[in-house]
Amino acid sequence: MGEDITAKRKDAHLDLCATGDVEPTGNSTLLECVRLVHCAMPEMAVEDVDLTTTFLGKRLRYPLLVTGMTGGTERAGAVNRDLALVAERHGLAFGVGSQRAMAEDASRTASYAVRQVAPTVALLGNIGLYQAVRLGVDGSRRLMDAIGADGLALHLNAGQELTQPEGDRDFRDGYRVVEALVRAFGDRLLVKETGCGIGPDVARRLVDLGVRNIDVSGLGGTSWVRVEQLRASGVQAELGAEFSAWGIPTAAAIATVRRSVGAEVRLVASGGIRTGLEVAKVLALGADLAGMALPLFRAQQTGGVEGAEAALGVILAGLRQALVLTGSRSCAELRQRPRVVTGELKDWLAAL
Amino acid sequence: MGEDITAKRKDAHLDLCATGDVEPTGNSTLLECVRLVHCAMPEMAVEDVDLTTTFLGKRLRYPLLVTGMTGGTERAGAVNRDLALVAERHGLAFGVGSQRAMAEDASRTASYAVRQVAPTVALLGNIGLYQAVRLGVDGSRRLMDAIGADGLALHLNAGQELTQPEGDRDFRDGYRVVEALVRAFGDRLLVKETGCGIGPDVARRLVDLGVRNIDVSGLGGTSWVRVEQLRASGVQAELGAEFSAWGIPTAAAIATVRRSVGAEVRLVASGGIRTGLEVAKVLALGADLAGMALPLFRAQQTGGVEGAEAALGVILAGLRQALVLTGSRSCAELRQRPRVVTGELKDWLAAL
Amino acid sequence: MGEDITAKRKDAHLDLCATGDVEPTGNSTLLECVRLVHCAMPEMAVEDVDLTTTFLGKRLRYPLLVTGMTGGTERAGAVNRDLALVAERHGLAFGVGSQRAMAEDASRTASYAVRQVAPTVALLGNIGLYQAVRLGVDGSRRLMDAIGADGLALHLNAGQELTQPEGDRDFRDGYRVVEALVRAFGDRLLVKETGCGIGPDVARRLVDLGVRNIDVSGLGGTSWVRVEQLRASGVQAELGAEFSAWGIPTAAAIATVRRSVGAEVRLVASGGIRTGLEVAKVLALGADLAGMALPLFRAQQTGGVEGAEAALGVILAGLRQALVLTGSRSCAELRQRPRVVTGELKDWLAAL
Amino acid sequence: MGEDITAKRKDAHLDLCATGDVEPTGNSTLLECVRLVHCAMPEMAVEDVDLTTTFLGKRLRYPLLVTGMTGGTERAGAVNRDLALVAERHGLAFGVGSQRAMAEDASRTASYAVRQVAPTVALLGNIGLYQAVRLGVDGSRRLMDAIGADGLALHLNAGQELTQPEGDRDFRDGYRVVEALVRAFGDRLLVKETGCGIGPDVARRLVDLGVRNIDVSGLGGTSWVRVEQLRASGVQAELGAEFSAWGIPTAAAIATVRRSVGAEVRLVASGGIRTGLEVAKVLALGADLAGMALPLFRAQQTGGVEGAEAALGVILAGLRQALVLTGSRSCAELRQRPRVVTGELKDWLAAL
Ligand SMILES: Cc1cc2nc3c(=O)[nH]c(=O)nc-3n(C[C@H](O)[C@H](O)[C@H](O)COP(=O)(O)O)c2cc1C
Ligand SMILES: Cc1cc2nc3c(=O)[nH]c(=O)nc-3n(C[C@H](O)[C@H](O)[C@H](O)COP(=O)(O)O)c2cc1C
Ligand SMILES: Cc1cc2nc3c(=O)[nH]c(=O)nc-3n(C[C@H](O)[C@H](O)[C@H](O)COP(=O)(O)O)c2cc1C
Ligand SMILES: Cc1cc2nc3c(=O)[nH]c(=O)nc-3n(C[C@H](O)[C@H](O)[C@H](O)COP(=O)(O)O)c2cc1C
């Protein structure tokens, strides 16, 4: 695809994500099926909450990742810098969006470059699995290095591609590509979905190949199938409507993937996580980090750095509150607390 | 019943089906209780999807049957030719509607004759069980041969008959008739319901008699009880209302029938299937083919061949998409994938 | 209580039942949690349906009882005669309402006397448990004999009494009274509730004392608590609102009572049964007869004998249709057919 | 915090509780998931209901506690006196609200003093866990003695504190404080929540330390998180919204706590109990007493002593009615009766 087309499409995407109906109302993370249990005697102070963790060899103050969203244009550059700055200030991890536009035109690199504002942040580059095929290991590494990233997020988005008129239709050899990348990047590679979820079978195979970081990015938040539906017409739009509820709900994905891989694999849960209480729920279900894209993007679009920081402030306060009110100093303690699973999530846990 | 009455009634039926409320809103196939599971790494191309199958000794490109609907009038003839043409072009199977009108008046044969437009299609004749009693084996065979059909669909519709003022009230000796027909037609016989569903007990008995093709045609789509309700008044209309939710939901029927009969029996799942994703779900639950009537009829009525072809196009694209997104090249692979069963469908599977 | 007061109250009751909101919308028989299973090959004619049964030593053409409702006034007399006539014509059983008004004033006997219009009907007298205490065995027998009844229905209505300002507050010695009556009347005694349901524990004790006929009369139809709520004000009205959903849903009552007593006990299921399909469901769950009050009363009020007959016609046709469509010639066959139990009814069956 | 601020805040609280939306509609006690089972033959009179119990060494006529609400101002004093008078008259237990305002300014003692109107009532003082830390055992005892209380309610409210801008953030050493208090007060100490619930783990630890009275005060009624949300703005208000459904529903709390502690521990169930039927349900689930705050407060605010008495009258009548209609003379008998548990409560009972 031509370079300008990629950039134009990316801009349409940003517009839709900023104000469009990209979270179909029927969809759910199934996190509403998880109830953490109140501890009336927390025996701790809010300041005792310690959620520091390591990710990509760096220390985070909070187990949060701003998942990859954008790059390639002026506007995208501002988004990246604003959110990276926020991540730097609060000790979160940060990921840039797909670097395909940059691979096509090196002059776009600046829009992905956040090291000036975020010198110490745990930083992820980003490329699609099938772009990685074209770029090869070396091309991929160049993308990562050009922005001083600590790791590379390899994104899977077959659902989106199929709904996109100009999208990929050939998903062969995925594991072979992953294998090559994992050999080259080791612990620096993260494999992620983009809103349809990674389930236990795929996760196990990835881990067997050596992958050590997975972002399940499940159903319930930003739907890329829906985004493409909104851009499309005719058959493609009808298919988009049909499949905009397709995917593994985030709660089901993270719980079953954790069950299927060992504790040493770093798991990110993203897709529809909107509050600190929901962050706590995915940590309880087995995530090491929670990831968020849309809410921080929207906060940045309407309020810049301050807007994003305010939104994050509510999330962090809610997260600390959830920890205290379950009597958990840490993620490890949180996981030992009781929790109640209801409704459809029980069916997913029984089936997967 | 007089010949004109049969034709007139058929026309009223077509009108009601074209625009009437013949799918009661409370009814459900329970396919919404089935969630196929996203495979983030499909390892295949869309073109790898191979759903070819054999049916009535012929090869199909897609496991789809346009189930029998009409015949006997000019308008009906156009429906048959248009949809048979579409089936021929795309490699589906096709069935004509009840040939009773033709048995009553041979001059109506032309309206069932589709071989000119569909020379190679897998073609099913159609007759009601209790008409077959009257026609006998030879009369039934003549209906099939007169249109060059590859097989005969024997339809069961006790629910409709009872709601129809002029309908049958005597359903004795059904299995004896089936036995005679199966002896005569062997693999060319298909037994089908018309929207109330065939359950595992009836299926097993049919298979024990030698039946090798069954279309469960369950609850959730076109309701013939509702159609008759709309035509009736008084007691009959009240009964229609009472029984328009009667039947075995399609998802429950196909899953339990497959469990009760061996893999060698060809199973069609019809009744309320509207999208390619739903086709994939019934294949996953054990169907060899999915059947559809109303949506293709309606598309033909409003848009002729092109209308039907467009509707089918969306369905086939959705079906391929579902296969790819579960990482399944074939129906056999699809069945091995995990799936989640929720809600009321669990109760049906436990009870039947 | 004075005689006129009893009569006046009864009239207010009739008015409320005729047009008031006496079936609280949230209440349910839980019969919607029962799905009978379609049999696509019934192998029978409608005329093969044989639901004849015996009750109180008489033969019924249908397993239906018009449960006791009224008596004591002119209007009540007309209701009794009209419905008894319909019962006589169609071979159902019939019960008069509480004969307390007649016990208080013998001149009211005529309003309960239906033998002239219904010489062969299986006829039940009716008295409340605590009136029976006052009347004694002989007084009770006189009530029954005065109208030529075949049996006596002893009604339990503690729920209503407590909501009624002038109602009973003392329910002691109930079993002792039943014991005396059963010794005197044997198989001619029926014990019934009036819309709150008899559960398995009470049923077992009644059967241990020798009771051979029980009408569980469960929650989901006419609510006498609601009727009294509508008549009351202040505390009493608030209590009525609080308890108008009190009771054992009819489906739960009949299924669990049948499980707890032997096949020789005659069980009636009443309370909220409105259609022939629902009659079939209670028979499937273990009832020998289904009972109905409100719908026939209302049909009589608006259309006299013809109105009641028309309403009954729909019910009987629906019942036959349900039998045929499950492939059941008889109640015994119906019970052997599969059925699906869903939702809250599962919880009741597990708990009781 | 300054004394006036405490008093002012308390007044804002009263206003909000009197008329504000302090019971979030989505919240539930899950008592609607409990169905008591109708007993058609109660074999008892209403007057046989005997719910007398002992609490804090005193005899109650009803197992009801007016849980602690207020004190410190004129208006609060009137609430205390009116409700204490009602409790005295009907033989309930009564608790004053947090005595912190009184600890800060002894001149406020009069507003907590109810012995003049309620000389024999079982009376509870009230102090927050973290105020108790500051006051020490002796300070706490002085509060109790100053109003002639029979016991001291120690309230836990971490959920509220965290939502309150000026609230506590440090919950360390809670059990150590409890231990000291229990050593000093023994059976006179009650530990209570304030609407988020005490679960089985916390209860067991409290009991292990010697606590003999626990009020689980669960989710489903007055939400203090919501109250604070209504008072707050900005982040604090958003957090309040996020956590206003936080907590263990009252039905889940009482059932699981009873299961986890022996029969000798006195358990109060409060939080969202509004009717006599709900009182009966918590008794059936294991409570020794039911507690109520908001409904009696509101009745007092609109109708003074008479208003409160009228509201209580309905509750007591409903409670007696529930006992009679389950055929239970006493709380002990009620617990032996069958009950049906449905829906989400099943999940809580399975998880905790
Ligand atoms: C505006 C926007 C752009 C995105 N672009 C990318 C991308 O380039 N690469 C990628 O891996 N994921 C991308 N995503 C997906 C997110 O990283 C994330 O997986 C998904 O949106 C689910 O999280 P959410 O519900 O919090 O938005 C994008 C998301 C948004 C909202
Ligand atoms: C217009 C129309 C006419 C039909 N006529 C027949 C028929 O003659 N014979 C038959 O076996 N089924 C007939 N059917 C039933 C269908 O074959 C099918 O079993 C049923 O409609 C359920 O599928 P659907 O929900 O996709 O319509 C008819 C259906 C329609 C919509
Ligand atoms: C108008 C009316 C009057 C009734 N009177 C009596 C009565 O006197 N004695 C009695 O045992 N039941 C009486 N019942 C209760 C019915 O027999 C039956 O148990 C109850 O109404 C549930 O059935 P339904 O929902 O079909 O009305 C009466 C019901 C109605 C509607
Ligand atoms: C107006 C009001 C004031 C309250 N103040 C206190 C208090 O000072 N101390 C305390 O322990 N609980 C307090 N509570 C909480 C109640 O004691 C009770 O635990 C909670 O409200 C749940 O019961 P409810 O839903 O019946 O109101 C208060 C409740 C109300 C409604």
Coordinates of C-alpha atoms in Angstrom, one line a residue, chain C residues 129-130 156 158-159 162-163 169-175 178 193 196-198 201-202 205-206 219 235 238-239 242-243 245-249 344 347-348 351-352, chain D residues 35-48 275-278 310 313-315 317-322 324-326 329 338-343 346:
Chain C
L129 CA -60.0 -25.4 57.2
Y130 CA -60.9 -23.1 60.1
L156 CA -56.0 -23.5 53.1
A158 CA -53.3 -18.6 55.7
G159 CA -51.6 -16.0 53.4
L162 CA -53.2 -12.7 57.5
T163 CA -53.6 -9.9 54.9
R169 CA -54.8 -15.3 63.1
D170 CA -54.8 -18.7 64.6
F171 CA -53.8 -21.7 62.5
R172 CA -53.4 -24.3 65.2
D173 CA -54.5 -27.9 65.0
G174 CA -54.8 -28.0 61.3
Y175 CA -53.6 -31.5 60.9
V178 CA -57.7 -32.9 58.5
E193 CA -54.3 -24.1 48.7
C196 CA -49.7 -19.8 47.7
G197 CA -48.9 -23.4 47.0
I198 CA -48.6 -26.6 48.9
D201 CA -43.4 -31.2 53.4
V202 CA -47.0 -30.3 53.9
R205 CA -47.8 -35.0 56.1
L206 CA -51.3 -34.8 54.6
L219 CA -48.2 -18.9 43.0
V235 CA -50.5 -1.3 57.3
E238 CA -48.5 -2.4 52.8
L239 CA -48.3 -6.0 54.1
E242 CA -45.0 -7.1 50.6
F243 CA -46.5 -10.6 50.4
A245 CA -45.3 -12.4 45.6
W246 CA -45.3 -14.9 48.5
G247 CA -45.7 -18.5 47.7
I248 CA -44.5 -21.6 45.9
P249 CA -44.7 -21.2 42.1
E344 CA -35.2 -20.4 38.6
D347 CA -33.2 -23.8 41.9
W348 CA -36.6 -24.6 43.4
A351 CA -34.0 -26.8 47.2
L352 CA -37.3 -28.5 47.9
Chain D
R35 CA -37.1 -17.3 48.7
L36 CA -38.6 -18.6 51.9
V37 CA -41.0 -21.4 51.3
H38 CA -44.7 -21.1 52.1
C39 CA -46.1 -23.5 54.6
A40 CA -49.8 -24.0 53.9
M41 CA -50.4 -25.6 57.3
P42 CA -48.6 -23.4 59.9
E43 CA -50.1 -25.1 62.9
M44 CA -49.6 -22.1 65.0
A45 CA -51.3 -18.7 65.9
V46 CA -49.7 -15.4 65.1
E47 CA -49.4 -15.0 68.9
D48 CA -47.2 -18.1 69.1
T275 CA -39.3 -5.1 55.3
G276 CA -40.3 -7.7 57.8
L277 CA -39.9 -10.3 55.1
E278 CA -36.3 -9.3 54.6
A310 CA -45.9 3.3 62.1
G313 CA -45.4 -1.5 62.9
V314 CA -45.4 -2.6 59.2
I315 CA -42.0 -4.2 59.6
A317 CA -46.3 -7.3 61.2
G318 CA -44.4 -8.4 58.1
L319 CA -41.9 -10.3 60.2
R320 CA -44.6 -12.1 62.2
Q321 CA -46.4 -12.9 59.0
A322 CA -43.2 -14.4 57.5
V324 CA -46.3 -17.8 60.5
L325 CA -46.3 -18.4 56.8
T326 CA -43.2 -20.5 57.0
R329 CA -42.6 -20.2 66.0
P338 CA -36.3 -25.0 53.5
R339 CA -35.3 -22.0 51.4
V340 CA -34.4 -21.4 47.8
V341 CA -31.3 -19.6 46.8
T342 CA -31.1 -18.3 43.2
G343 CA -29.0 -16.2 40.9
K346 CA -25.2 -18.8 44.6

